Amino acid sequence: AVQLVGKIADIHRQKQSMQRLIRQADSEPLTGLLNRGAIERNIKAFLTGEGLGGRHALLMLDFDNFKAVNDTLGHADGDRLLVSFANGMRHLFRSGDYLSRIGGDEYMVFIKHTGDDLVALDKAESMRDVMAELSRKIGIPVSISVGIAIYDRDGESFEKLYKAADEALYQV
């Protein structure tokens, strides 16, 4: 006679809380966007897997005149602007693209499968529009500068793309 002993367990809730913990560890607390480490990890994994040989864009964003917001309205309003901008970004990109606040008033976006450069330029322009609208609301002129690097023309690794986008941003 064969005897079987086993245990059936529902690990759904356990898996859910695990996924929640991973999300929290990967996100930047103020905006809920990916943090610096998470976006870098995601891009590297994507470029060595599914994204290999495709055409993608890395965008670096920096606010211009953000200090004036903190100095004039205070840090709470400065934080609100950072969060509002992040929310505006969410509406512009597909769920698979990577959005990150890498620190202070610096953001990074990775657009998968852009096709041509116009897609990245168009998104950069849309983000500038989002900021222009927010800037009008708070009454302080804040704009954004954007540096763009295209995979694999400007680099085939995260590091090279980051450097290229950062240099493009500096020239802006």
XYZ file of N, CA and C in Angstrom:
516
model
N 0.843 -1.194 0.000
C 0.000 0.000 0.000
C 0.879 1.245 0.000
N 0.504 2.201 -0.825
C 1.240 3.464 -0.905
C 0.518 4.494 -0.064
N 1.294 5.188 0.738
C 0.690 6.212 1.580
C 1.273 7.570 1.211
N 0.424 8.556 0.998
C 0.883 9.902 0.667
C 0.543 10.868 1.786
N 1.521 11.654 2.157
C 1.277 12.694 3.145
C 1.655 14.010 2.482
N 0.811 14.999 2.599
C 1.132 16.280 1.958
C 0.464 17.432 2.679
N 0.834 18.602 2.210
C 0.252 19.806 2.806
C -0.059 20.770 1.668
N -1.251 21.276 1.665
C -1.628 22.274 0.669
C -1.694 23.618 1.381
N -0.999 24.588 0.822
C -1.006 25.909 1.449
C -1.290 26.971 0.395
N -2.074 27.955 0.770
C -2.339 29.070 -0.141
C -1.282 30.136 0.129
N -0.387 30.312 -0.851
C 0.696 31.279 -0.640
C 0.411 32.596 -1.369
N -0.837 32.745 -1.819
C -1.196 33.952 -2.565
C -0.933 35.226 -1.757
N -1.408 35.218 -0.506
C -1.234 36.417 0.329
C 0.246 36.688 0.619
N 0.974 35.619 0.847
C 2.418 35.714 1.099
C 3.130 36.311 -0.120
N 2.749 35.838 -1.319
C 3.348 36.356 -2.549
C 3.005 37.827 -2.738
N 1.760 38.190 -2.418
C 1.339 39.583 -2.550
C 2.160 40.500 -1.663
N 2.365 40.096 -0.401
C 3.115 40.968 0.500
C 4.586 41.017 0.113
N 5.081 39.930 -0.475
C 6.452 39.917 -0.970
C 6.605 40.918 -2.119
N 5.628 40.895 -3.047
C 5.665 41.827 -4.181
C 5.563 43.275 -3.694
N 4.753 43.489 -2.646
C 4.605 44.836 -2.086
C 5.933 45.316 -1.500
N 6.628 44.419 -0.799
C 7.931 44.768 -0.223
C 8.952 45.102 -1.307
N 8.934 44.321 -2.385
C 9.864 44.580 -3.492
C 9.560 45.941 -4.107
N 8.260 46.214 -4.310
C 7.866 47.521 -4.871
C 8.353 48.660 -3.985
N 8.169 48.511 -2.675
C 8.599 49.563 -1.747
C 10.108 49.752 -1.791
N 10.844 48.671 -1.867
C 12.307 48.754 -1.885
C 12.801 49.406 -3.178
N 12.029 49.241 -4.262
C 12.427 49.789 -5.559
C 11.954 51.214 -5.786
N 11.033 51.698 -4.945
C 10.487 53.013 -5.238
C 11.035 54.096 -4.331
N 11.027 55.279 -4.891
C 11.505 56.470 -4.211
C 10.308 56.962 -3.390
N 10.490 57.186 -2.076
C 9.341 57.396 -1.183
C 8.426 58.588 -1.517
N 8.983 59.701 -1.951
C 8.147 60.890 -2.175
C 7.207 60.716 -3.367
N 7.735 60.297 -4.503
C 6.946 60.259 -5.731
C 6.392 58.878 -6.054
N 6.982 57.843 -5.467
C 6.562 56.485 -5.791
C 7.144 55.980 -7.102
N 7.960 56.811 -7.775
C 8.629 56.354 -8.991
C 9.780 55.437 -8.584
N 10.392 54.784 -9.542
C 11.548 53.935 -9.243
C 12.680 54.776 -8.653
N 13.462 54.170 -7.770
C 14.639 54.883 -7.272
C 15.807 54.616 -8.214
N 16.907 55.256 -7.939
C 18.078 55.195 -8.817
C 18.570 53.756 -9.035
N 18.698 53.014 -7.967
C 19.188 51.637 -8.076
C 18.252 50.760 -8.889
N 16.958 50.946 -8.691
C 15.960 50.106 -9.360
C 15.911 50.369 -10.860
N 15.965 51.635 -11.269
C 15.887 51.909 -12.711
C 17.145 51.387 -13.409
N 18.281 51.538 -12.755
C 19.529 51.042 -13.330
C 19.470 49.518 -13.510
N 19.016 48.831 -12.475
C 18.882 47.370 -12.509
C 17.925 46.938 -13.627
N 16.775 47.620 -13.707
C 15.769 47.283 -14.719
C 16.287 47.485 -16.134
N 16.964 48.608 -16.363
C 17.480 48.900 -17.703
C 18.536 47.870 -18.093
N 19.455 47.576 -17.167
C 20.509 46.591 -17.461
C 19.906 45.236 -17.812
N 18.911 44.808 -17.042
C 18.267 43.519 -17.307
C 17.558 43.549 -18.658
N 16.897 44.644 -18.954
C 16.161 44.782 -20.213
C 17.107 44.756 -21.416
N 18.217 45.475 -21.305
C 19.159 45.567 -22.435
C 19.911 44.266 -22.698
N 20.006 43.401 -21.693
C 20.678 42.119 -21.916
C 19.666 41.029 -22.264
N 18.382 41.369 -22.212
C 17.335 40.386 -22.514
C 16.464 40.848 -23.657
N 15.218 41.094 -23.330
C 14.183 41.445 -24.307
C 14.565 42.639 -25.197
N 15.286 43.603 -24.640
C 15.563 44.830 -25.383
C 16.762 44.782 -26.298
N 17.480 43.678 -26.267
C 18.697 43.537 -27.068
C 18.393 43.743 -28.547
N 19.155 44.649 -29.167
C 18.974 44.871 -30.596
C 17.807 45.764 -30.966
N 17.065 46.244 -29.984
C 15.955 47.152 -30.279
C 16.423 48.594 -30.324
N 15.480 49.507 -30.301
C 15.807 50.929 -30.275
C 15.057 51.545 -29.102
N 15.809 52.091 -28.174
C 15.216 52.603 -26.941
C 15.837 53.958 -26.618
N 15.207 54.700 -25.716
C 15.734 56.023 -25.377
C 15.859 56.194 -23.876
N 16.967 56.819 -23.469
C 17.167 57.179 -22.065
C 17.116 58.705 -21.986
N 16.235 59.207 -21.127
C 16.080 60.650 -20.968
C 16.482 61.063 -19.563
N 17.307 62.078 -19.468
C 17.676 62.665 -18.182
C 16.980 64.015 -18.089
N 16.345 64.281 -16.954
C 15.605 65.527 -16.773
C 16.108 66.260 -15.547
N 16.139 67.547 -15.666
C 16.572 68.383 -14.560
C 15.673 69.609 -14.527
N 15.196 69.979 -13.349
C 14.366 71.183 -13.241
C 15.264 72.411 -13.279
N 14.786 73.457 -13.941
C 15.485 74.728 -13.943
C 14.734 75.670 -13.005
N 15.459 76.303 -12.119
C 14.887 77.285 -11.184
C 14.049 76.656 -10.066
N 14.291 75.377 -9.762
C 13.518 74.710 -8.706
C 13.811 75.302 -7.331
N 15.037 75.749 -7.130
C 15.445 76.329 -5.852
C 14.523 77.495 -5.467
N 14.089 78.250 -6.473
C 13.195 79.390 -6.230
C 11.877 78.946 -5.599
N 11.417 77.751 -5.964
C 10.162 77.230 -5.395
C 10.348 76.980 -3.900
N 11.423 76.268 -3.551
C 11.703 75.986 -2.139
C 11.942 77.274 -1.357
N 12.691 78.205 -1.950
C 13.018 79.461 -1.265
C 11.797 80.362 -1.091
N 10.915 80.382 -2.087
C 9.760 81.279 -2.050
C 8.555 80.671 -1.351
N 8.221 79.434 -1.722
C 6.997 78.818 -1.203
C 7.249 77.833 -0.059
N 8.493 77.402 0.086
C 8.811 76.423 1.138
C 8.944 75.017 0.576
N 9.566 74.155 1.379
C 9.868 72.796 0.923
C 8.632 71.924 0.731
N 7.577 72.184 1.490
C 6.352 71.389 1.329
C 5.778 71.594 -0.075
N 5.751 72.848 -0.530
C 5.268 73.126 -1.886
C 6.244 72.604 -2.934
N 7.535 72.660 -2.620
C 8.542 72.090 -3.509
C 8.298 70.604 -3.691
N 8.044 69.908 -2.581
C 7.744 68.472 -2.633
C 6.473 68.208 -3.434
N 5.460 69.067 -3.230
C 4.205 68.902 -3.969
C 4.443 69.019 -5.480
N 5.317 69.931 -5.858
C 5.636 70.095 -7.279
C 6.319 68.837 -7.830
N 7.253 68.278 -7.062
C 7.947 67.049 -7.478
C 6.948 65.903 -7.679
N 5.992 65.800 -6.764
C 4.990 64.741 -6.830
C 4.033 64.977 -8.004
N 3.589 66.218 -8.177
C 2.678 66.546 -9.289
C 3.336 66.258 -10.629
N 4.620 66.589 -10.733
C 5.340 66.332 -11.975
C 5.422 64.822 -12.233
N 5.732 64.063 -11.176
C 5.808 62.598 -11.303
C 4.467 62.032 -11.774
N 3.370 62.548 -11.224
C 2.041 62.087 -11.630
C 1.762 62.440 -13.088
N 2.198 63.635 -13.494
C 2.051 64.037 -14.887
C 2.821 63.110 -15.814
N 4.027 62.711 -15.384
C 4.860 61.787 -16.168
C 4.150 60.456 -16.373
N 3.502 59.972 -15.313
C 2.833 58.664 -15.388
C 1.821 58.621 -16.528
N 1.158 59.760 -16.795
C 0.142 59.796 -17.843
C 0.745 59.799 -19.244
N 2.021 60.169 -19.351
C 2.658 60.309 -20.663
C 3.297 59.035 -21.194
N 3.596 58.101 -20.274
C 4.357 56.927 -20.689
C 3.561 55.644 -20.531
N 3.996 54.620 -21.252
C 3.353 53.316 -21.154
C 3.780 52.654 -19.842
N 2.980 51.727 -19.375
C 3.272 51.082 -18.088
C 4.595 50.326 -18.097
N 5.060 49.889 -19.270
C 6.315 49.146 -19.333
C 7.565 50.012 -19.311
N 7.413 51.307 -19.602
C 8.563 52.213 -19.576
C 8.997 52.441 -18.129
N 10.244 52.824 -17.938
C 10.752 53.018 -16.576
C 10.837 54.504 -16.244
N 10.200 54.879 -15.139
C 10.220 56.266 -14.678
C 10.884 56.326 -13.316
N 11.793 57.283 -13.150
C 12.541 57.338 -11.904
C 12.825 58.764 -11.471
N 12.776 58.965 -10.169
C 13.338 60.197 -9.603
C 14.661 59.759 -9.004
N 15.763 60.234 -9.592
C 17.063 59.734 -9.143
C 17.650 60.596 -8.037
N 16.953 61.650 -7.690
C 17.394 62.480 -6.565
C 17.048 63.934 -6.786
N 16.791 64.660 -5.717
C 16.504 66.087 -5.809
C 15.464 66.388 -6.865
N 15.839 67.220 -7.830
C 14.909 67.547 -8.915
C 15.382 66.916 -10.226
N 16.012 65.748 -10.099
C 16.488 65.017 -11.278
C 15.675 63.745 -11.489
N 15.249 63.564 -12.722
C 14.454 62.394 -13.088
C 15.122 61.677 -14.253
N 14.803 60.394 -14.387
C 15.311 59.615 -15.503
C 14.154 58.798 -16.062
N 14.089 58.721 -17.390
C 13.042 57.944 -18.048
C 13.698 57.041 -19.079
N 13.250 55.802 -19.131
C 13.724 54.885 -20.158
C 12.513 54.461 -20.973
N 12.523 54.816 -22.271
C 11.405 54.465 -23.150
C 11.819 53.258 -23.989
N 11.052 52.191 -23.852
C 11.336 50.965 -24.608
C 10.769 51.074 -26.023
N 11.472 50.467 -26.963
C 10.985 50.344 -28.345
C 10.452 51.663 -28.893
N 11.341 52.663 -28.979
C 10.911 53.990 -29.428
C 10.680 54.091 -30.925
N 11.246 53.173 -31.689
C 11.113 53.313 -33.129
C 12.090 54.371 -33.607
N 11.656 55.641 -33.642
C 12.591 56.683 -34.068
C 12.808 57.728 -32.971
N 13.731 58.630 -33.231
C 14.096 59.657 -32.254
C 12.954 60.619 -31.947
N 12.033 60.751 -32.907
C 10.933 61.700 -32.723
C 10.074 61.354 -31.505
N 9.954 60.060 -31.226
C 9.169 59.626 -30.064
C 9.763 60.229 -28.791
N 11.090 60.109 -28.641
C 11.761 60.641 -27.446
C 11.646 62.165 -27.386
N 11.816 62.819 -28.535
C 11.712 64.286 -28.577
C 10.301 64.742 -28.222
N 9.324 64.004 -28.743
C 7.922 64.313 -28.480
C 7.591 64.172 -26.995
N 8.107 63.102 -26.380
C 7.873 62.885 -24.940
C 8.557 63.974 -24.117
N 9.766 64.361 -24.531
C 10.489 65.427 -23.829
C 9.662 66.710 -23.879
N 9.105 67.007 -25.044
C 8.280 68.209 -25.223
C 7.025 68.129 -24.349
N 6.406 66.953 -24.293
C 5.207 66.765 -23.463
C 5.515 66.979 -21.989
N 6.705 66.520 -21.546
C 7.083 66.719 -20.140
C 7.332 68.197 -19.862
N 7.866 68.886 -20.852
C 8.057 70.340 -20.702
C 6.705 71.039 -20.567
N 5.704 70.566 -21.321
C 4.348 71.117 -21.238
C 3.738 70.883 -19.859
N 3.938 69.668 -19.330
C 3.440 69.345 -17.985
C 4.019 70.336 -16.977
N 5.335 70.558 -17.061
C 5.993 71.472 -16.131
C 5.515 72.909 -16.329
N 5.305 73.323 -17.580
C 4.831 74.680 -17.858
C 3.477 74.916 -17.180
N 2.625 73.905 -17.251
C 1.292 73.986 -16.626
C 1.411 74.092 -15.102
N 2.260 73.245 -14.506
C 2.463 73.265 -13.052
C 3.080 74.593 -12.622
N 3.985 75.080 -13.438
C 4.677 76.333 -13.168
C 3.682 77.501 -13.136
N 2.741 77.493 -14.084
C 1.692 78.528 -14.108
C 0.871 78.494 -12.825
N 0.533 77.274 -12.395
C -0.296 77.114 -11.195
C 0.367 77.683 -9.947
N 1.687 77.478 -9.808
C 2.352 77.947 -8.589
C 2.886 79.367 -8.723
N 2.883 79.889 -9.967
C 3.313 81.264 -10.172
C 4.817 81.488 -10.103
N 5.582 80.428 -10.251
C 7.043 80.552 -10.279
C 7.547 79.863 -11.545
N 8.378 80.564 -12.332
C 8.831 79.974 -13.589
C 9.814 78.817 -13.401
N 9.298 77.612 -13.502
C 10.150 76.427 -13.438
C 10.019 75.715 -14.784
N 11.136 75.338 -15.367
C 11.089 74.583 -16.620
C 11.961 73.349 -16.433
N 11.999 72.508 -17.446
C 12.889 71.349 -17.353
C 13.813 71.300 -18.563
N 15.020 70.836 -18.307
C 15.973 70.556 -19.375
C 16.012 69.042 -19.534
N 16.120 68.578 -20.767
C 16.118 67.145 -21.037
C 17.307 66.768 -21.909
N 18.033 65.739 -21.498
C 19.107 65.172 -22.304
C 18.671 63.791 -22.767
N 18.882 63.490 -24.034
C 18.406 62.222 -24.600
C 19.561 61.400 -25.172
N 19.569 60.119 -24.885
C 20.515 59.189 -25.497
C 19.715 58.029 -26.088
N 20.116 57.585 -27.257
C 19.405 56.508 -27.952
C 20.259 55.230 -27.957
N 19.637 54.114 -27.567
C 20.272 52.799 -27.637
C 20.011 52.271 -29.040
N 20.992 51.780 -29.741
C 22.366 51.621 -29.285
C 23.293 52.618 -29.970
N 22.710 53.607 -30.661
C 23.533 54.611 -31.353
C 24.482 55.334 -30.403
N 23.962 55.758 -29.249
C 24.773 56.535 -28.303
C 25.449 55.678 -27.241
N 25.218 54.388 -27.291
C 25.819 53.477 -26.319
C 25.009 52.207 -26.230
N 25.684 51.111 -25.885
C 24.977 49.833 -25.811
C 24.914 49.311 -24.376
N 25.359 50.137 -23.417
C 25.252 49.743 -22.011
C 24.571 50.874 -21.237
N 24.050 50.544 -20.075
C 23.414 51.564 -19.238
C 24.383 52.711 -18.969
N 25.619 52.361 -18.598
C 26.614 53.380 -18.238
C 26.867 54.362 -19.381
N 27.025 53.825 -20.605
C 27.298 54.685 -21.764
C 26.093 55.559 -22.098
N 24.906 54.985 -22.003
C 23.690 55.761 -22.279
C 23.527 56.874 -21.249
N 23.779 56.533 -19.990
C 23.664 57.507 -18.901
C 24.627 58.674 -19.134
N 25.856 58.335 -19.481
C 26.881 59.352 -19.723
C 26.481 60.247 -20.902
N 26.000 59.618 -21.980
C 25.593 60.370 -23.172
C 24.406 61.286 -22.884
N 23.408 60.771 -22.155
C 22.223 61.576 -21.834
C 22.605 62.709 -20.893
N 23.513 62.429 -19.958
C 23.959 63.423 -18.997
C 24.731 64.546 -19.713
N 25.573 64.166 -20.671
C 26.312 65.169 -21.446
C 25.368 66.016 -22.287
N 24.351 65.361 -22.880
C 23.350 66.081 -23.675
C 22.592 67.071 -22.776
N 22.277 66.632 -21.573
C 21.579 67.483 -20.611
C 22.430 68.690 -20.239
N 23.703 68.452 -20.045
C 24.640 69.523 -19.667
C 24.725 70.578 -20.778
N 24.692 70.105 -22.023
C 24.764 71.040 -23.159
C 23.496 71.877 -23.292
N 22.363 71.297 -22.897
C 21.104 72.040 -22.904
C 21.204 73.192 -21.915
